[in-house]
Amino acid sequence: MRPLQSWRRRNRGITLGLFALCLAAARCLQSQGVSLTIPQPNINATVAQDILLSVEYSCHGVPTIEWKYTSYWGMQKIVEWQPGTQANISQSHKDRVCTYDNGSIQLFRVGVRDTGYYTVTVTEGLGSSQFGIIVLHVSEILYEDLHFVAVVLAFLGAVATVLISLMWVCNKCSYKFQRKRRHKLKESTTEEIELQNIDC
Ligand SMILES: *[C@@H]1O[C@H](CO)[C@@H](O)[C@H](O)[C@H]1NC(C)=O
Ligand SMILES: *[C@@H]1O[C@H](CO)[C@@H](O)[C@H](O)[C@H]1NC(C)=O
Ligand SMILES: *[C@@H]1O[C@H](CO)[C@@H](O)[C@H](O)[C@H]1NC(C)=O
């Protein structure tokens, strides 16, 4: 009887051990599943720019990448693809989106309406997935641009002022010079006349 009991106990112990091992492996797999990095989660852009929504994922298998767009007007799917295959781009973004193998997408000629939240989901075959969000803000014209224009205008104004004062000084100088020359010319002619008079 005794050896049988101890054998059963040992058997139960082994089963428990195996179960724990399986759990640990599963947890390990899950944590190793997909990782996703987003270097720039906030992007400010101006109208008509081309914007790269840059992400980078890592996982073991070939994942499915999906981008969604959320704004005041609701949520819509932009694109879904597996790296190395043709991307399925939604009608709303046809000809405006380009996909990269690292999961990034590029939006061409953004408008104010493209302002919103862009959610990327990377799903691996085993079912583990990660998602990330990029906030894009598209404005008509940046304050910095106006600032730049103002600085350029001020610079041009300063250059114009300097040129105008230079011209004024030159004009004054040449006028004085001409007057002096005329004066000298007059003096010499009167001298000549006087000389001629003496000659006579
Ligand atoms: C984008 O603009 C907001 C203000 O509109 C500012 O708080 C934020 O720092 C800007 N982000 C970048 C990355 O320039
Ligand atoms: C993803 O790939 C694109 C195009 O090659 C690159 O410009 C971008 O920097 C990459 N993103 C990251 C986070 O490495
Ligand atoms: C592309 O996506 C649409 C809807 O998002 C779906 O109906 C269609 O079957 C997909 N096409 C391919 C080739 O996966």
PDB file of C-alpha atoms and ligand atoms in Angstrom:
ATOM      1  CA  MET A   1       0.000   0.000   0.000  1.00  0.00           C
ATOM      2  CA  ARG A   2       2.685   2.456   1.052  1.00  0.00           C
ATOM      3  CA  PRO A   3       4.757   2.494  -2.137  1.00  0.00           C
ATOM      4  CA  LEU A   4       1.568   3.020  -4.183  1.00  0.00           C
ATOM      5  CA  GLN A   5       0.562   6.076  -2.091  1.00  0.00           C
ATOM      6  CA  SER A   6       3.976   7.650  -2.369  1.00  0.00           C
ATOM      7  CA  TRP A   7       3.948   6.942  -6.127  1.00  0.00           C
ATOM      8  CA  ARG A   8       0.565   8.664  -6.417  1.00  0.00           C
ATOM      9  CA  ARG A   9       1.817  11.611  -4.377  1.00  0.00           C
ATOM     10  CA  ARG A  10       4.890  11.884  -6.529  1.00  0.00           C
ATOM     11  CA  ASN A  11       2.729  11.645  -9.657  1.00  0.00           C
ATOM     12  CA  ARG A  12       0.516  14.487  -8.405  1.00  0.00           C
ATOM     13  CA  GLY A  13       3.624  16.513  -7.660  1.00  0.00           C
ATOM     14  CA  ILE A  14       4.903  16.002 -11.199  1.00  0.00           C
ATOM     15  CA  THR A  15       1.513  16.973 -12.680  1.00  0.00           C
ATOM     16  CA  LEU A  16       1.451  20.152 -10.602  1.00  0.00           C
ATOM     17  CA  GLY A  17       4.997  20.934 -11.632  1.00  0.00           C
ATOM     18  CA  LEU A  18       4.172  20.445 -15.295  1.00  0.00           C
ATOM     19  CA  PHE A  19       1.107  22.671 -14.952  1.00  0.00           C
ATOM     20  CA  ALA A  20       3.190  25.433 -13.329  1.00  0.00           C
ATOM     21  CA  LEU A  21       5.769  25.095 -16.088  1.00  0.00           C
ATOM     22  CA  CYS A  22       3.055  25.428 -18.768  1.00  0.00           C
ATOM     23  CA  LEU A  23       1.650  28.529 -17.040  1.00  0.00           C
ATOM     24  CA  ALA A  24       5.087  30.107 -16.827  1.00  0.00           C
ATOM     25  CA  ALA A  25       5.754  29.339 -20.498  1.00  0.00           C
ATOM     26  CA  ALA A  26       2.408  30.814 -21.537  1.00  0.00           C
ATOM     27  CA  ARG A  27       3.035  33.939 -19.484  1.00  0.00           C
ATOM     28  CA  CYS A  28       6.519  34.177 -20.937  1.00  0.00           C
ATOM     29  CA  LEU A  29       5.157  33.849 -24.489  1.00  0.00           C
ATOM     30  CA  GLN A  30       2.505  36.464 -23.855  1.00  0.00           C
ATOM     31  CA  SER A  31       4.960  38.996 -22.448  1.00  0.00           C
ATOM     32  CA  GLN A  32       7.349  38.235 -25.303  1.00  0.00           C
ATOM     33  CA  GLY A  33       4.498  38.554 -27.843  1.00  0.00           C
ATOM     34  CA  VAL A  34       4.336  41.956 -29.465  1.00  0.00           C
ATOM     35  CA  SER A  35       6.134  45.091 -28.486  1.00  0.00           C
ATOM     36  CA  LEU A  36       5.410  48.451 -30.030  1.00  0.00           C
ATOM     37  CA  THR A  37       7.348  51.714 -29.781  1.00  0.00           C
ATOM     38  CA  ILE A  38       6.105  55.112 -30.876  1.00  0.00           C
ATOM     39  CA  PRO A  39       8.887  57.695 -30.931  1.00  0.00           C
ATOM     40  CA  GLN A  40       6.569  60.668 -31.526  1.00  0.00           C
ATOM     41  CA  PRO A  41       3.059  60.280 -30.066  1.00  0.00           C
ATOM     42  CA  ASN A  42       2.174  63.973 -30.691  1.00  0.00           C
ATOM     43  CA  ILE A  43       2.525  65.505 -34.125  1.00  0.00           C
ATOM     44  CA  ASN A  44       1.756  69.087 -35.124  1.00  0.00           C
ATOM     45  CA  ALA A  45       1.477  69.726 -38.846  1.00  0.00           C
ATOM     46  CA  THR A  46       0.293  72.357 -41.284  1.00  0.00           C
ATOM     47  CA  VAL A  47      -2.062  71.908 -44.203  1.00  0.00           C
ATOM     48  CA  ALA A  48      -0.678  70.111 -47.306  1.00  0.00           C
ATOM     49  CA  GLN A  49       2.258  68.507 -45.493  1.00  0.00           C
ATOM     50  CA  ASP A  50       3.137  64.808 -45.859  1.00  0.00           C
ATOM     51  CA  ILE A  51       3.105  63.242 -42.402  1.00  0.00           C
ATOM     52  CA  LEU A  52       4.850  60.047 -41.294  1.00  0.00           C
ATOM     53  CA  LEU A  53       3.060  58.285 -38.439  1.00  0.00           C
ATOM     54  CA  SER A  54       6.126  56.429 -37.267  1.00  0.00           C
ATOM     55  CA  VAL A  55       5.992  53.241 -35.201  1.00  0.00           C
ATOM     56  CA  GLU A  56       8.189  50.186 -34.804  1.00  0.00           C
ATOM     57  CA  TYR A  57       7.021  46.755 -33.659  1.00  0.00           C
ATOM     58  CA  SER A  58       8.779  43.547 -32.819  1.00  0.00           C
ATOM     59  CA  CYS A  59       7.316  40.062 -32.589  1.00  0.00           C
ATOM     60  CA  HIS A  60       8.167  36.508 -33.598  1.00  0.00           C
ATOM     61  CA  GLY A  61       5.705  35.777 -36.369  1.00  0.00           C
ATOM     62  CA  VAL A  62       4.164  37.885 -39.118  1.00  0.00           C
ATOM     63  CA  PRO A  63       1.617  40.226 -37.514  1.00  0.00           C
ATOM     64  CA  THR A  64      -1.414  42.024 -38.846  1.00  0.00           C
ATOM     65  CA  ILE A  65      -1.163  45.796 -38.616  1.00  0.00           C
ATOM     66  CA  GLU A  66      -4.279  47.929 -38.530  1.00  0.00           C
ATOM     67  CA  TRP A  67      -4.625  51.706 -38.390  1.00  0.00           C
ATOM     68  CA  LYS A  68      -7.814  53.439 -37.332  1.00  0.00           C
ATOM     69  CA  TYR A  69      -8.669  57.098 -37.264  1.00  0.00           C
ATOM     70  CA  THR A  70     -10.872  58.715 -34.616  1.00  0.00           C
ATOM     71  CA  SER A  71     -12.087  62.321 -34.725  1.00  0.00           C
ATOM     72  CA  TYR A  72     -15.149  64.425 -33.932  1.00  0.00           C
ATOM     73  CA  TRP A  73     -16.797  62.853 -36.965  1.00  0.00           C
ATOM     74  CA  GLY A  74     -16.417  59.285 -35.732  1.00  0.00           C
ATOM     75  CA  MET A  75     -14.083  56.355 -36.190  1.00  0.00           C
ATOM     76  CA  GLN A  76     -12.992  54.781 -39.452  1.00  0.00           C
ATOM     77  CA  LYS A  77     -10.513  52.194 -40.573  1.00  0.00           C
ATOM     78  CA  ILE A  78      -7.645  53.487 -42.648  1.00  0.00           C
ATOM     79  CA  VAL A  79      -5.613  50.443 -43.606  1.00  0.00           C
ATOM     80  CA  GLU A  80      -4.882  46.853 -42.652  1.00  0.00           C
ATOM     81  CA  TRP A  81      -2.018  44.716 -43.872  1.00  0.00           C
ATOM     82  CA  GLN A  82       0.553  42.071 -43.135  1.00  0.00           C
ATOM     83  CA  PRO A  83       4.157  43.098 -43.830  1.00  0.00           C
ATOM     84  CA  GLY A  84       5.160  41.792 -47.240  1.00  0.00           C
ATOM     85  CA  THR A  85       1.624  41.663 -48.640  1.00  0.00           C
ATOM     86  CA  GLN A  86      -0.682  44.106 -50.392  1.00  0.00           C
ATOM     87  CA  ALA A  87      -2.263  46.593 -47.979  1.00  0.00           C
ATOM     88  CA  ASN A  88      -6.044  46.885 -47.824  1.00  0.00           C
ATOM     89  CA  ILE A  89      -6.587  50.652 -47.825  1.00  0.00           C
ATOM     90  CA  SER A  90     -10.077  51.962 -47.097  1.00  0.00           C
ATOM     91  CA  GLN A  91     -11.934  54.028 -49.708  1.00  0.00           C
ATOM     92  CA  SER A  92     -11.653  57.196 -47.576  1.00  0.00           C
ATOM     93  CA  HIS A  93      -7.861  57.124 -47.726  1.00  0.00           C
ATOM     94  CA  LYS A  94      -7.237  55.667 -51.218  1.00  0.00           C
ATOM     95  CA  ASP A  95      -4.165  57.257 -52.880  1.00  0.00           C
ATOM     96  CA  ARG A  96      -3.383  59.153 -49.704  1.00  0.00           C
ATOM     97  CA  VAL A  97      -1.649  56.483 -47.625  1.00  0.00           C
ATOM     98  CA  CYS A  98       1.612  54.625 -47.974  1.00  0.00           C
ATOM     99  CA  THR A  99       2.554  51.723 -45.667  1.00  0.00           C
ATOM    100  CA  TYR A 100       5.966  50.654 -44.414  1.00  0.00           C
ATOM    101  CA  ASP A 101       7.136  47.238 -43.223  1.00  0.00           C
ATOM    102  CA  ASN A 102       7.903  48.533 -39.722  1.00  0.00           C
ATOM    103  CA  GLY A 103       4.203  49.342 -39.274  1.00  0.00           C
ATOM    104  CA  SER A 104       4.471  53.078 -40.005  1.00  0.00           C
ATOM    105  CA  ILE A 105       2.190  54.825 -42.456  1.00  0.00           C
ATOM    106  CA  GLN A 106       2.579  58.071 -44.338  1.00  0.00           C
ATOM    107  CA  LEU A 107      -0.338  60.424 -44.986  1.00  0.00           C
ATOM    108  CA  PHE A 108      -0.026  62.642 -48.031  1.00  0.00           C
ATOM    109  CA  ARG A 109      -1.298  66.225 -48.240  1.00  0.00           C
ATOM    110  CA  VAL A 110      -3.013  66.331 -44.839  1.00  0.00           C
ATOM    111  CA  GLY A 111      -5.905  68.731 -44.270  1.00  0.00           C
ATOM    112  CA  VAL A 112      -7.456  70.230 -41.152  1.00  0.00           C
ATOM    113  CA  ARG A 113      -9.975  67.350 -41.238  1.00  0.00           C
ATOM    114  CA  ASP A 114      -7.154  64.858 -40.638  1.00  0.00           C
ATOM    115  CA  THR A 115      -6.761  66.165 -37.097  1.00  0.00           C
ATOM    116  CA  GLY A 116      -7.511  63.366 -34.645  1.00  0.00           C
ATOM    117  CA  TYR A 117      -6.355  60.193 -32.970  1.00  0.00           C
ATOM    118  CA  TYR A 118      -4.624  57.488 -34.992  1.00  0.00           C
ATOM    119  CA  THR A 119      -4.706  54.071 -33.335  1.00  0.00           C
ATOM    120  CA  VAL A 120      -2.377  51.341 -34.514  1.00  0.00           C
ATOM    121  CA  THR A 121      -2.992  47.731 -33.485  1.00  0.00           C
ATOM    122  CA  VAL A 122      -0.417  45.016 -34.083  1.00  0.00           C
ATOM    123  CA  THR A 123      -1.888  41.515 -33.717  1.00  0.00           C
ATOM    124  CA  GLU A 124       0.170  38.359 -33.809  1.00  0.00           C
ATOM    125  CA  GLY A 125      -1.177  35.017 -34.940  1.00  0.00           C
ATOM    126  CA  LEU A 126      -1.254  33.634 -31.370  1.00  0.00           C
ATOM    127  CA  GLY A 127      -3.712  36.331 -30.385  1.00  0.00           C
ATOM    128  CA  SER A 128      -1.426  38.650 -28.463  1.00  0.00           C
ATOM    129  CA  SER A 129      -1.653  42.235 -29.589  1.00  0.00           C
ATOM    130  CA  GLN A 130      -0.500  45.724 -28.753  1.00  0.00           C
ATOM    131  CA  PHE A 131      -1.943  49.070 -29.635  1.00  0.00           C
ATOM    132  CA  GLY A 132      -0.621  52.623 -29.624  1.00  0.00           C
ATOM    133  CA  ILE A 133      -2.021  56.062 -30.288  1.00  0.00           C
ATOM    134  CA  ILE A 134      -0.621  59.010 -32.217  1.00  0.00           C
ATOM    135  CA  VAL A 135      -2.339  62.388 -31.894  1.00  0.00           C
ATOM    136  CA  LEU A 136      -2.140  64.484 -35.041  1.00  0.00           C
ATOM    137  CA  HIS A 137      -2.996  68.169 -35.070  1.00  0.00           C
ATOM    138  CA  VAL A 138      -3.226  69.885 -38.444  1.00  0.00           C
ATOM    139  CA  SER A 139      -3.487  73.680 -38.466  1.00  0.00           C
ATOM    140  CA  GLU A 140      -4.005  76.185 -41.275  1.00  0.00           C
ATOM    141  CA  ILE A 141      -0.783  78.084 -40.723  1.00  0.00           C
ATOM    142  CA  LEU A 142       1.596  77.921 -37.816  1.00  0.00           C
ATOM    143  CA  TYR A 143       2.264  80.967 -35.658  1.00  0.00           C
ATOM    144  CA  GLU A 144       5.983  80.389 -36.280  1.00  0.00           C
ATOM    145  CA  ASP A 145       5.397  80.883 -40.009  1.00  0.00           C
ATOM    146  CA  LEU A 146       3.770  84.271 -39.402  1.00  0.00           C
ATOM    147  CA  HIS A 147       6.635  85.128 -37.089  1.00  0.00           C
ATOM    148  CA  PHE A 148       9.115  84.182 -39.809  1.00  0.00           C
ATOM    149  CA  VAL A 149       7.259  86.313 -42.371  1.00  0.00           C
ATOM    150  CA  ALA A 150       7.257  89.256 -39.939  1.00  0.00           C
ATOM    151  CA  VAL A 151      11.017  88.904 -39.376  1.00  0.00           C
ATOM    152  CA  VAL A 152      11.683  88.764 -43.128  1.00  0.00           C
ATOM    153  CA  LEU A 153       9.507  91.837 -43.716  1.00  0.00           C
ATOM    154  CA  ALA A 154      11.305  93.753 -40.940  1.00  0.00           C
ATOM    155  CA  PHE A 155      14.671  92.784 -42.430  1.00  0.00           C
ATOM    156  CA  LEU A 156      13.612  93.910 -45.932  1.00  0.00           C
ATOM    157  CA  GLY A 157      12.329  97.185 -44.439  1.00  0.00           C
ATOM    158  CA  ALA A 158      15.653  97.791 -42.720  1.00  0.00           C
ATOM    159  CA  VAL A 159      17.580  97.079 -45.944  1.00  0.00           C
ATOM    160  CA  ALA A 160      15.297  99.461 -47.867  1.00  0.00           C
ATOM    161  CA  THR A 161      15.820 102.227 -45.264  1.00  0.00           C
ATOM    162  CA  VAL A 162      19.607 101.846 -45.440  1.00  0.00           C
ATOM    163  CA  LEU A 163      19.519 101.929 -49.264  1.00  0.00           C
ATOM    164  CA  ILE A 164      17.295 105.020 -49.329  1.00  0.00           C
ATOM    165  CA  SER A 165      19.514 106.919 -46.869  1.00  0.00           C
ATOM    166  CA  LEU A 166      22.607 105.890 -48.854  1.00  0.00           C
ATOM    167  CA  MET A 167      21.000 107.201 -52.030  1.00  0.00           C
ATOM    168  CA  TRP A 168      20.086 110.427 -50.257  1.00  0.00           C
ATOM    169  CA  VAL A 169      23.703 110.889 -49.029  1.00  0.00           C
ATOM    170  CA  CYS A 170      25.061 110.132 -52.532  1.00  0.00           C
ATOM    171  CA  ASN A 171      22.637 112.600 -54.055  1.00  0.00           C
ATOM    172  CA  LYS A 172      23.680 115.287 -51.560  1.00  0.00           C
ATOM    173  CA  CYS A 173      27.370 114.602 -52.226  1.00  0.00           C
ATOM    174  CA  SER A 174      27.048 114.737 -55.983  1.00  0.00           C
ATOM    175  CA  TYR A 175      24.994 117.948 -55.742  1.00  0.00           C
ATOM    176  CA  LYS A 176      27.667 119.608 -53.577  1.00  0.00           C
ATOM    177  CA  PHE A 177      30.409 118.384 -55.911  1.00  0.00           C
ATOM    178  CA  GLN A 178      28.588 119.720 -58.942  1.00  0.00           C
ATOM    179  CA  ARG A 179      28.062 123.072 -57.259  1.00  0.00           C
ATOM    180  CA  LYS A 180      31.768 123.303 -56.383  1.00  0.00           C
ATOM    181  CA  ARG A 181      32.712 122.406 -59.955  1.00  0.00           C
ATOM    182  CA  ARG A 182      30.329 124.950 -61.362  1.00  0.00           C
ATOM    183  CA  HIS A 183      31.735 127.530 -58.973  1.00  0.00           C
ATOM    184  CA  LYS A 184      35.300 126.720 -60.023  1.00  0.00           C
ATOM    185  CA  LEU A 185      34.287 126.796 -63.699  1.00  0.00           C
ATOM    186  CA  LYS A 186      32.713 130.210 -63.203  1.00  0.00           C
ATOM    187  CA  GLU A 187      35.839 131.474 -61.418  1.00  0.00           C
ATOM    188  CA  SER A 188      38.104 130.226 -64.192  1.00  0.00           C
ATOM    189  CA  THR A 189      35.926 131.733 -66.931  1.00  0.00           C
ATOM    190  CA  THR A 190      35.803 135.101 -65.189  1.00  0.00           C
ATOM    191  CA  GLU A 191      39.580 134.951 -64.773  1.00  0.00           C
ATOM    192  CA  GLU A 192      39.958 134.182 -68.461  1.00  0.00           C
ATOM    193  CA  ILE A 193      37.648 137.035 -69.352  1.00  0.00           C
ATOM    194  CA  GLU A 194      39.610 139.333 -67.074  1.00  0.00           C
ATOM    195  CA  LEU A 195      42.838 138.111 -68.667  1.00  0.00           C
ATOM    196  CA  GLN A 196      41.380 138.680 -72.136  1.00  0.00           C
ATOM    197  CA  ASN A 197      40.364 142.147 -71.050  1.00  0.00           C
ATOM    198  CA  ILE A 198      43.908 142.868 -69.924  1.00  0.00           C
ATOM    199  CA  ASP A 199      45.209 141.485 -73.210  1.00  0.00           C
ATOM    200  CA  CYS A 200      43.031 143.872 -75.091  1.00  0.00           C
TER     201      CYS A 200
HETATM  202  C1  LIG B   1       1.921  70.888 -30.598  1.00  0.00           C
HETATM  203  O1  LIG B   1       1.160  72.047 -30.297  1.00  0.00           O
HETATM  204  C2  LIG B   1       0.701  72.109 -28.957  1.00  0.00           C
HETATM  205  C3  LIG B   1      -0.126  73.371 -28.824  1.00  0.00           C
HETATM  206  O2  LIG B   1      -1.040  73.489 -29.846  1.00  0.00           O
HETATM  207  C4  LIG B   1       1.893  72.099 -28.005  1.00  0.00           C
HETATM  208  O3  LIG B   1       1.426  72.099 -26.669  1.00  0.00           O
HETATM  209  C5  LIG B   1       2.733  70.865 -28.262  1.00  0.00           C
HETATM  210  O4  LIG B   1       3.890  70.911 -27.460  1.00  0.00           O
HETATM  211  C6  LIG B   1       3.148  70.784 -29.711  1.00  0.00           C
HETATM  212  N1  LIG B   1       3.851  69.541 -29.939  1.00  0.00           N
HETATM  213  C7  LIG B   1       4.948  69.441 -30.704  1.00  0.00           C
HETATM  214  C8  LIG B   1       5.542  68.085 -30.830  1.00  0.00           C
HETATM  215  O5  LIG B   1       5.436  70.405 -31.273  1.00  0.00           O
HETATM  216  C1  LIG B   2       9.830  53.103 -40.091  1.00  0.00           C
HETATM  217  O1  LIG B   2      10.236  53.100 -41.437  1.00  0.00           O
HETATM  218  C2  LIG B   2      10.212  54.367 -42.053  1.00  0.00           C
HETATM  219  C3  LIG B   2      10.561  54.173 -43.523  1.00  0.00           C
HETATM  220  O2  LIG B   2      11.661  53.367 -43.708  1.00  0.00           O
HETATM  221  C4  LIG B   2      11.200  55.304 -41.338  1.00  0.00           C
HETATM  222  O3  LIG B   2      11.185  56.577 -41.937  1.00  0.00           O
HETATM  223  C5  LIG B   2      10.809  55.400 -39.876  1.00  0.00           C
HETATM  224  O4  LIG B   2      11.745  56.189 -39.187  1.00  0.00           O
HETATM  225  C6  LIG B   2      10.722  54.022 -39.244  1.00  0.00           C
HETATM  226  N1  LIG B   2      10.212  54.176 -37.892  1.00  0.00           N
HETATM  227  C7  LIG B   2      10.912  53.843 -36.801  1.00  0.00           C
HETATM  228  C8  LIG B   2      10.275  54.101 -35.489  1.00  0.00           C
HETATM  229  O5  LIG B   2      12.035  53.362 -36.883  1.00  0.00           O
HETATM  230  C1  LIG B   3     -10.549  45.053 -47.292  1.00  0.00           C
HETATM  231  O1  LIG B   3     -11.325  45.602 -46.238  1.00  0.00           O
HETATM  232  C2  LIG B   3     -12.717  45.583 -46.476  1.00  0.00           C
HETATM  233  C3  LIG B   3     -13.412  46.256 -45.308  1.00  0.00           C
HETATM  234  O2  LIG B   3     -12.522  46.816 -44.397  1.00  0.00           O
HETATM  235  C4  LIG B   3     -13.195  44.147 -46.648  1.00  0.00           C
HETATM  236  O3  LIG B   3     -14.576  44.144 -46.923  1.00  0.00           O
HETATM  237  C5  LIG B   3     -12.430  43.516 -47.774  1.00  0.00           C
HETATM  238  O4  LIG B   3     -12.778  42.168 -47.866  1.00  0.00           O
HETATM  239  C6  LIG B   3     -10.942  43.608 -47.541  1.00  0.00           C
HETATM  240  N1  LIG B   3     -10.221  43.101 -48.710  1.00  0.00           N
HETATM  241  C7  LIG B   3      -9.178  42.280 -48.606  1.00  0.00           C
HETATM  242  C8  LIG B   3      -8.547  41.876 -49.891  1.00  0.00           C
HETATM  243  O5  LIG B   3      -8.779  41.871 -47.533  1.00  0.00           O
END
